[in-house]
Short mmCIF file of C-alpha atoms and ligand atoms in Angstrom, two decimals:
data_model
loop_
_atom_site.label_atom_id
_atom_site.label_comp_id
_atom_site.label_asym_id
_atom_site.label_seq_id
_atom_site.Cartn_x
_atom_site.Cartn_y
_atom_site.Cartn_z
CA MET A 1 0.00 0.00 0.00
CA HIS A 2 1.35 3.44 -0.95
CA LYS A 3 0.87 5.79 1.95
CA PHE A 4 0.03 9.47 1.76
CA ILE A 5 3.40 11.22 1.79
CA ASP A 6 3.45 14.90 0.87
CA ASN A 7 6.11 16.91 -0.92
CA TYR A 8 7.89 17.64 2.36
CA LYS A 9 8.09 13.95 3.33
CA ARG A 10 5.36 14.28 5.95
CA HIS A 11 3.35 11.09 6.40
CA ILE A 12 -0.31 12.08 6.45
CA ASN A 13 -2.13 9.62 8.69
CA TYR A 14 -4.60 11.75 10.63
CA LEU A 15 -8.03 13.02 9.58
CA ARG A 16 -10.05 15.51 11.58
CA ILE A 17 -13.71 15.37 10.67
CA SER A 18 -16.04 18.25 11.42
CA VAL A 19 -19.51 16.72 11.51
CA THR A 20 -21.38 20.01 11.92
CA ASP A 21 -20.73 23.73 11.88
CA ARG A 22 -23.48 24.26 14.45
CA CYS A 23 -22.89 24.68 18.13
CA ASN A 24 -24.84 24.99 21.34
CA LEU A 25 -22.35 27.65 22.55
CA ARG A 26 -20.97 30.87 21.06
CA CYS A 27 -17.43 31.12 22.45
CA MET A 28 -16.17 34.65 21.98
CA TYR A 29 -13.00 33.57 20.16
CA CYS A 30 -14.73 31.11 17.86
CA MET A 31 -18.09 32.49 16.79
CA PRO A 32 -19.71 35.87 16.45
CA LYS A 33 -22.48 36.68 18.97
CA GLU A 34 -25.22 36.18 16.46
CA GLY A 35 -23.84 32.77 15.42
CA VAL A 36 -22.54 31.87 11.99
CA SER A 37 -24.55 31.51 8.82
CA LEU A 38 -25.52 27.89 9.21
CA LEU A 39 -25.27 25.38 6.44
CA GLY A 40 -28.47 23.80 5.15
CA HIS A 41 -29.22 20.08 5.40
CA ASP A 42 -28.06 19.37 1.84
CA ASP A 43 -24.86 21.35 2.27
CA ILE A 44 -23.68 19.02 5.01
CA LEU A 45 -21.96 15.77 4.16
CA ARG A 46 -24.20 12.82 4.92
CA TYR A 47 -22.76 10.26 7.29
CA GLU A 48 -22.45 7.69 4.50
CA GLU A 49 -20.42 10.21 2.48
CA ILE A 50 -18.04 10.80 5.38
CA LEU A 51 -17.71 7.04 5.86
CA ARG A 52 -16.86 6.64 2.17
CA ILE A 53 -14.14 9.29 2.32
CA THR A 54 -12.78 7.70 5.49
CA ARG A 55 -12.61 4.27 3.85
CA ILE A 56 -10.69 5.78 0.93
CA VAL A 57 -8.12 7.50 3.13
CA ALA A 58 -7.88 4.55 5.53
CA ALA A 59 -6.85 2.42 2.56
CA LYS A 60 -3.88 4.82 2.18
CA GLY A 61 -2.74 4.56 5.77
CA VAL A 62 -4.84 7.13 7.61
CA SER A 63 -5.40 5.45 10.96
CA LYS A 64 -6.28 8.27 13.35
CA ILE A 65 -9.59 10.09 13.32
CA ARG A 66 -10.78 12.96 15.46
CA ILE A 67 -14.43 13.97 15.43
CA THR A 68 -14.99 17.65 15.95
CA GLY A 69 -17.17 20.55 14.86
CA GLY A 70 -18.97 22.94 15.73
CA GLU A 71 -20.20 20.79 18.54
CA PRO A 72 -20.17 17.17 17.36
CA LEU A 73 -22.49 15.91 20.09
CA ILE A 74 -25.41 17.96 18.78
CA ARG A 75 -25.56 16.13 15.44
CA LYS A 76 -28.31 13.50 15.41
CA GLY A 77 -27.09 9.92 15.03
CA ILE A 78 -23.50 10.78 16.02
CA VAL A 79 -22.95 7.69 18.17
CA ASP A 80 -24.07 5.23 15.49
CA PHE A 81 -21.91 7.08 12.99
CA ILE A 82 -18.89 6.82 15.28
CA ARG A 83 -19.51 3.11 15.74
CA GLU A 84 -19.41 2.65 11.94
CA LEU A 85 -16.26 4.74 11.65
CA TYR A 86 -14.58 2.55 14.21
CA GLY A 87 -15.47 -0.51 12.15
CA ILE A 88 -13.51 0.73 9.11
CA PRO A 89 -10.40 -1.43 8.59
CA GLY A 90 -7.25 0.51 9.42
CA ILE A 91 -8.87 2.98 11.82
CA THR A 92 -7.16 2.30 15.11
CA ASP A 93 -7.51 5.55 16.99
CA LEU A 94 -10.76 7.41 17.43
CA SER A 95 -11.02 10.60 19.45
CA LEU A 96 -13.47 13.42 20.00
CA THR A 97 -13.29 17.13 20.77
CA THR A 98 -16.33 18.53 22.57
CA ASN A 99 -17.38 21.43 24.72
CA GLY A 100 -18.67 18.84 27.19
CA ILE A 101 -22.13 20.34 27.65
CA LEU A 102 -23.88 17.14 26.49
CA LEU A 103 -21.15 14.73 27.49
CA GLU A 104 -22.56 13.32 30.71
CA SER A 105 -25.38 11.40 29.11
CA VAL A 106 -23.50 10.16 26.02
CA ALA A 107 -20.11 9.30 27.57
CA PRO A 108 -21.00 5.61 28.14
CA VAL A 109 -22.25 5.02 24.58
CA LEU A 110 -19.33 6.93 23.08
CA ARG A 111 -16.92 4.71 24.95
CA GLU A 112 -18.72 1.62 23.84
CA ALA A 113 -18.75 2.91 20.20
CA GLY A 114 -14.93 3.01 20.15
CA VAL A 115 -13.90 6.50 21.28
CA THR A 116 -10.97 6.21 23.66
CA ARG A 117 -9.59 9.72 23.89
CA ILE A 118 -11.50 12.90 24.50
CA ASN A 119 -10.61 16.60 24.50
CA ILE A 120 -12.90 18.97 26.37
CA SER A 121 -12.80 22.73 25.97
CA LEU A 122 -13.02 24.62 29.22
CA ASP A 123 -11.81 28.20 29.49
CA SER A 124 -12.89 29.10 33.01
CA LEU A 125 -13.56 27.40 36.32
CA ASP A 126 -15.80 30.25 37.38
CA PRO A 127 -19.45 29.74 36.36
CA VAL A 128 -20.12 33.43 35.68
CA LYS A 129 -17.00 33.88 33.58
CA TYR A 130 -17.60 30.58 31.79
CA LYS A 131 -21.06 31.77 30.87
CA LYS A 132 -19.63 35.05 29.59
CA ILE A 133 -16.86 33.49 27.47
CA THR A 134 -19.19 30.89 25.95
CA ARG A 135 -22.12 33.31 25.81
CA GLY A 136 -24.51 31.16 27.80
CA GLY A 137 -22.76 27.89 28.75
CA ASN A 138 -23.43 26.02 31.99
CA LEU A 139 -20.17 25.14 33.72
CA LYS A 140 -21.82 22.56 35.99
CA ALA A 141 -22.93 20.50 32.98
CA VAL A 142 -19.34 20.43 31.65
CA LEU A 143 -17.92 19.41 35.03
CA ARG A 144 -20.48 16.61 35.28
CA GLY A 145 -19.45 15.53 31.76
CA ILE A 146 -15.77 15.46 32.72
CA ARG A 147 -16.50 13.39 35.83
CA LYS A 148 -18.55 10.94 33.80
CA ALA A 149 -15.82 10.68 31.16
CA HIS A 150 -13.34 9.81 33.94
CA ALA A 151 -15.69 7.22 35.34
CA MET A 152 -16.07 5.63 31.89
CA GLY A 153 -12.30 5.26 31.54
CA PHE A 154 -11.54 7.63 28.65
CA ASN A 155 -7.79 8.05 28.62
CA PRO A 156 -6.40 10.57 28.23
CA ILE A 157 -8.97 13.28 28.87
CA LYS A 158 -7.42 16.58 27.87
CA ILE A 159 -8.81 19.92 28.93
CA ASN A 160 -8.25 22.63 26.32
CA VAL A 161 -7.91 26.16 27.66
CA VAL A 162 -7.62 29.22 25.43
CA ALA A 163 -5.88 31.79 27.62
CA MET A 164 -6.92 35.38 26.94
CA ARG A 165 -5.49 38.52 28.45
CA GLY A 166 -7.92 40.29 30.71
CA VAL A 167 -10.46 37.50 30.30
CA ASN A 168 -9.22 34.34 32.01
CA ASP A 169 -5.49 34.93 32.52
CA ASP A 170 -6.14 35.22 36.26
CA GLU A 171 -7.05 31.50 36.21
CA ILE A 172 -3.87 30.17 34.62
CA ARG A 173 -2.53 28.97 37.95
CA SER A 174 -5.87 27.44 38.98
CA PHE A 175 -5.84 25.34 35.81
CA ALA A 176 -2.23 24.38 36.40
CA GLN A 177 -3.11 23.43 39.98
CA LEU A 178 -5.66 20.94 38.61
CA SER A 179 -2.75 19.07 37.04
CA VAL A 180 -1.05 18.98 40.44
CA ASP A 181 -4.03 17.67 42.38
CA ARG A 182 -5.32 15.16 39.81
CA PRO A 183 -3.97 13.17 36.87
CA ALA A 184 -5.43 15.86 34.61
CA HIS A 185 -3.94 16.86 31.28
CA ILE A 186 -4.43 20.60 30.81
CA ARG A 187 -3.48 22.16 27.46
CA PHE A 188 -3.10 25.85 26.90
CA ILE A 189 -3.95 26.81 23.33
CA GLU A 190 -2.83 30.19 22.09
CA PHE A 191 -5.66 32.32 20.82
CA MET A 192 -5.45 32.12 17.03
CA PRO A 193 -6.60 34.80 14.62
CA VAL A 194 -8.48 32.29 12.55
CA ASP A 195 -11.29 34.23 11.02
CA LYS A 196 -12.64 37.65 10.32
CA LYS A 197 -15.95 37.54 12.16
CA THR A 198 -15.07 36.70 15.77
CA SER A 199 -13.86 38.86 18.63
CA TRP A 200 -10.20 38.30 17.80
CA ASP A 201 -8.23 41.19 19.02
CA ARG A 202 -4.48 41.19 19.37
CA ASN A 203 -4.87 42.60 22.88
CA TYR A 204 -6.35 39.28 24.05
CA PHE A 205 -3.36 37.33 22.81
CA ILE A 206 -1.06 35.84 25.43
CA PRO A 207 1.95 33.93 24.15
CA ASN A 208 2.35 30.55 25.80
CA SER A 209 5.78 31.69 26.96
CA ALA A 210 3.96 34.14 29.28
CA VAL A 211 1.56 31.40 30.41
CA GLN A 212 4.57 29.25 31.27
CA GLN A 213 6.22 32.09 33.17
CA GLU A 214 3.09 32.46 35.28
CA ILE A 215 3.00 28.71 35.98
CA GLN A 216 6.69 28.64 36.87
CA LYS A 217 5.84 30.78 39.89
CA MET A 218 4.27 27.55 41.24
CA GLY A 219 7.31 25.37 40.66
CA LYS A 220 9.67 23.97 38.08
CA LEU A 221 8.17 22.92 34.73
CA ILE A 222 9.81 19.67 33.71
CA PRO A 223 9.73 18.93 29.98
CA LEU A 224 8.31 15.53 29.09
CA ALA A 225 8.94 13.56 25.94
CA THR A 226 6.14 14.00 23.40
CA ASP A 227 4.41 10.90 22.12
CA ASN A 228 2.26 10.07 19.07
CA ASN A 229 -0.76 11.59 20.76
CA SER A 230 0.81 14.89 21.78
CA GLY A 231 -0.07 16.47 18.44
CA PRO A 232 1.32 19.97 18.15
CA ALA A 233 1.67 20.37 21.94
CA THR A 234 4.87 20.55 23.93
CA VAL A 235 4.30 18.79 27.22
CA PHE A 236 5.54 19.54 30.73
CA GLN A 237 4.86 18.54 34.30
CA LEU A 238 5.03 20.61 37.43
CA LYS A 239 7.37 19.02 39.94
CA GLY A 240 5.39 16.55 42.04
CA ALA A 241 2.25 16.85 39.93
CA GLN A 242 0.03 13.92 39.03
CA GLY A 243 -1.00 15.33 35.66
CA LYS A 244 0.56 17.14 32.71
CA LEU A 245 0.53 20.54 31.09
CA GLY A 246 0.54 20.95 27.30
CA PHE A 247 1.18 24.10 25.31
CA ILE A 248 -0.03 24.63 21.77
CA SER A 249 1.51 27.68 20.19
CA ALA A 250 0.25 28.25 16.71
CA LEU A 251 1.28 31.88 16.42
CA SER A 252 4.61 31.85 18.15
CA ASN A 253 5.83 28.39 17.32
CA HIS A 254 5.72 26.59 14.03
CA PHE A 255 4.45 23.04 14.32
CA CYS A 256 4.03 22.70 10.59
CA SER A 257 7.14 20.64 9.93
CA SER A 258 5.60 17.62 11.64
CA CYS A 259 1.99 18.20 10.56
CA ASN A 260 0.34 14.90 9.67
CA ARG A 261 -3.20 16.24 9.34
CA LEU A 262 -6.05 16.49 6.92
CA ARG A 263 -9.33 18.18 7.73
CA LEU A 264 -12.76 17.47 6.36
CA THR A 265 -15.20 20.32 6.85
CA ALA A 266 -18.88 19.72 7.57
CA ASP A 267 -19.74 20.82 4.02
CA GLY A 268 -17.35 18.33 2.49
CA LYS A 269 -14.24 20.35 1.75
CA LEU A 270 -10.85 18.79 2.30
CA ARG A 271 -8.35 21.21 3.85
CA THR A 272 -4.72 20.27 4.11
CA CYS A 273 -3.83 23.27 6.30
CA LEU A 274 -5.91 24.78 9.09
CA PHE A 275 -4.83 28.28 8.16
CA SER A 276 -5.10 28.17 4.39
CA ASP A 277 -8.29 28.65 2.42
CA GLU A 278 -7.13 26.17 -0.23
CA GLU A 279 -9.86 23.51 -0.23
CA THR A 280 -10.88 20.56 -2.35
CA ASP A 281 -14.61 20.16 -2.79
CA LEU A 282 -15.08 16.43 -2.19
CA LYS A 283 -18.82 16.76 -1.63
CA THR A 284 -19.46 18.02 -5.16
CA LEU A 285 -17.19 15.38 -6.65
CA ILE A 286 -18.96 12.63 -4.70
CA ARG A 287 -22.37 13.90 -5.75
CA GLN A 288 -21.19 14.05 -9.37
CA GLY A 289 -20.58 10.33 -9.10
CA LEU A 290 -16.78 10.12 -9.00
CA THR A 291 -15.45 6.61 -8.38
CA ASP A 292 -13.43 5.75 -5.28
CA ALA A 293 -10.29 5.45 -7.41
CA LYS A 294 -10.75 8.95 -8.82
CA LEU A 295 -11.54 10.39 -5.41
CA GLN A 296 -8.38 8.83 -4.07
CA LYS A 297 -6.41 10.51 -6.87
CA VAL A 298 -7.93 13.90 -6.08
CA ILE A 299 -7.09 13.49 -2.39
CA THR A 300 -3.54 12.41 -3.21
CA GLN A 301 -3.09 15.54 -5.34
CA ALA A 302 -4.45 17.77 -2.54
CA ILE A 303 -1.91 16.21 -0.19
CA LEU A 304 0.89 16.88 -2.66
CA ASP A 305 -0.24 20.52 -2.66
CA LYS A 306 -0.26 20.72 1.16
CA PRO A 307 1.62 23.90 2.05
CA ARG A 308 4.91 23.59 3.85
CA GLY A 309 3.68 25.86 6.65
CA HIS A 310 1.24 28.57 7.61
CA LYS A 311 1.97 32.22 7.08
CA MET A 312 0.11 33.63 10.06
CA SER A 313 3.01 35.64 11.34
CA GLU A 314 3.62 37.30 7.98
CA PRO A 315 2.10 40.72 7.28
CA SER A 316 0.50 39.36 4.08
CA PHE A 317 -1.51 36.76 6.06
CA LYS A 318 -5.21 37.03 5.39
CA LYS A 319 -7.64 35.61 7.92
CA CYS A 320 -9.56 32.56 6.76
CA SER A 321 -13.02 32.90 5.32
CA ARG A 322 -14.22 30.35 7.88
CA GLY A 323 -13.94 30.22 11.65
CA MET A 324 -12.86 27.23 13.73
CA SER A 325 -16.44 26.08 14.13
CA ALA A 326 -16.73 25.72 10.36
CA ILE A 327 -13.27 24.27 9.75
CA GLY A 328 -13.28 21.91 12.69
CA GLY A 329 -10.64 23.09 15.14
N1 SAM B 401 -17.08 22.50 20.07
C1 SAM B 401 -15.98 21.68 20.37
C2 SAM B 401 -15.10 22.31 21.43
O1 SAM B 401 -15.28 23.49 21.73
O2 SAM B 401 -14.23 21.60 21.94
C3 SAM B 401 -15.14 21.28 19.17
C4 SAM B 401 -14.86 22.34 18.14
S1 SAM B 401 -13.87 23.71 18.68
C5 SAM B 401 -13.80 24.64 17.18
C6 SAM B 401 -12.27 22.94 18.83
C7 SAM B 401 -11.24 23.71 19.58
O3 SAM B 401 -10.91 24.88 18.88
C8 SAM B 401 -11.66 24.14 20.98
O4 SAM B 401 -10.73 23.63 21.91
C9 SAM B 401 -11.56 25.64 20.94
O5 SAM B 401 -11.13 26.17 22.16
C10 SAM B 401 -10.58 25.88 19.84
N2 SAM B 401 -10.70 27.18 19.20
C11 SAM B 401 -11.77 27.71 18.54
N3 SAM B 401 -11.49 28.95 18.08
C12 SAM B 401 -10.21 29.22 18.45
C13 SAM B 401 -9.32 30.32 18.27
N4 SAM B 401 -9.69 31.41 17.60
N5 SAM B 401 -8.08 30.23 18.78
C14 SAM B 401 -7.68 29.13 19.47
N6 SAM B 401 -8.46 28.06 19.66
C15 SAM B 401 -9.70 28.09 19.16
FE1 SF4 B 402 -18.76 25.97 19.90
FE2 SF4 B 402 -16.43 24.77 20.32
FE3 SF4 B 402 -16.56 27.07 18.91
FE4 SF4 B 402 -17.04 27.12 21.50
S1 SF4 B 402 -15.10 26.56 20.54
S2 SF4 B 402 -18.29 28.11 19.90
S3 SF4 B 402 -18.00 25.20 21.86
S4 SF4 B 402 -17.43 25.13 18.32
#
């Protein structure tokens, strides 16, 4: 089997699937207040179309899948879909990114459907602030979801925190403390200027170096070796802590040289780079009746065209026409 290798010798073995652009929250850094213009029923890839694309890429060595969105848990039939994904030969690693609001009730069936790893977004431990950042979210529901996920044995469970100056930077140490007290894996994600319509403002941006400095007031940060599941994060541990701390620095640190990812948007576009608007319209090709062999060729070409790296730090960088909720962060 020829694997997907791009022009920069990166082995592409990871597909992130956004199953919906809709969400039950409106996080300030991800969506505008009024929500995004939502795709219609026919604009969204049907589950069987996603399964077909997954089979095609799995035959070329893609083995890791992450389900994301929008909020994946709000799409009807998601658990049955995940179960079918897991049954595809070659898929060995199935994970999910969620805001956790609906997690408590579905955690057991997700586990049984084959999901082993889960990332939960949580930007504040204060219910009032959480509600403000997410524009309406209920922190208690997320915490119940996290507890349930622990009880069901998901491992690892990573908590994603977007640190923002003047918004939640006063909680950096509280999040870090969670990794001391419990075997929690907390990941700080730098606020990324992904799209034009959200509340991105350079003033909110805190480089992860500053987040680390703040945490170092609590003790020494010991670097840990990264593994296959670290993704773009660099991982540390506070001395004596049970858990870990990850740092994802899109703006200040290039992780492109080891990027093994493809993204499938909810409306069926294949993106080979999170920060580039270059897309391949697989949905239209599928609905025009392209054979699997031809689809595989198109995907192979898209991978060959995968850019070497993003250009976010360059003055010429233009924000993407879609936000994270539409791309699948
Ligand atoms: N709704 C799910 C959730 O919130 O986990 C999955 C989709 S969400 C788009 C995936 C991740 O993208 C979340 O961890 C979120 O914090 C992150 N994200 C969204 N917009 C971002 C931005 N502008 N900068 C950095 N991270 C962002
Ligand atoms: Fe929804 Fe996730 Fe975006 Fe928040 S980050 S608005 S939960 S898609």
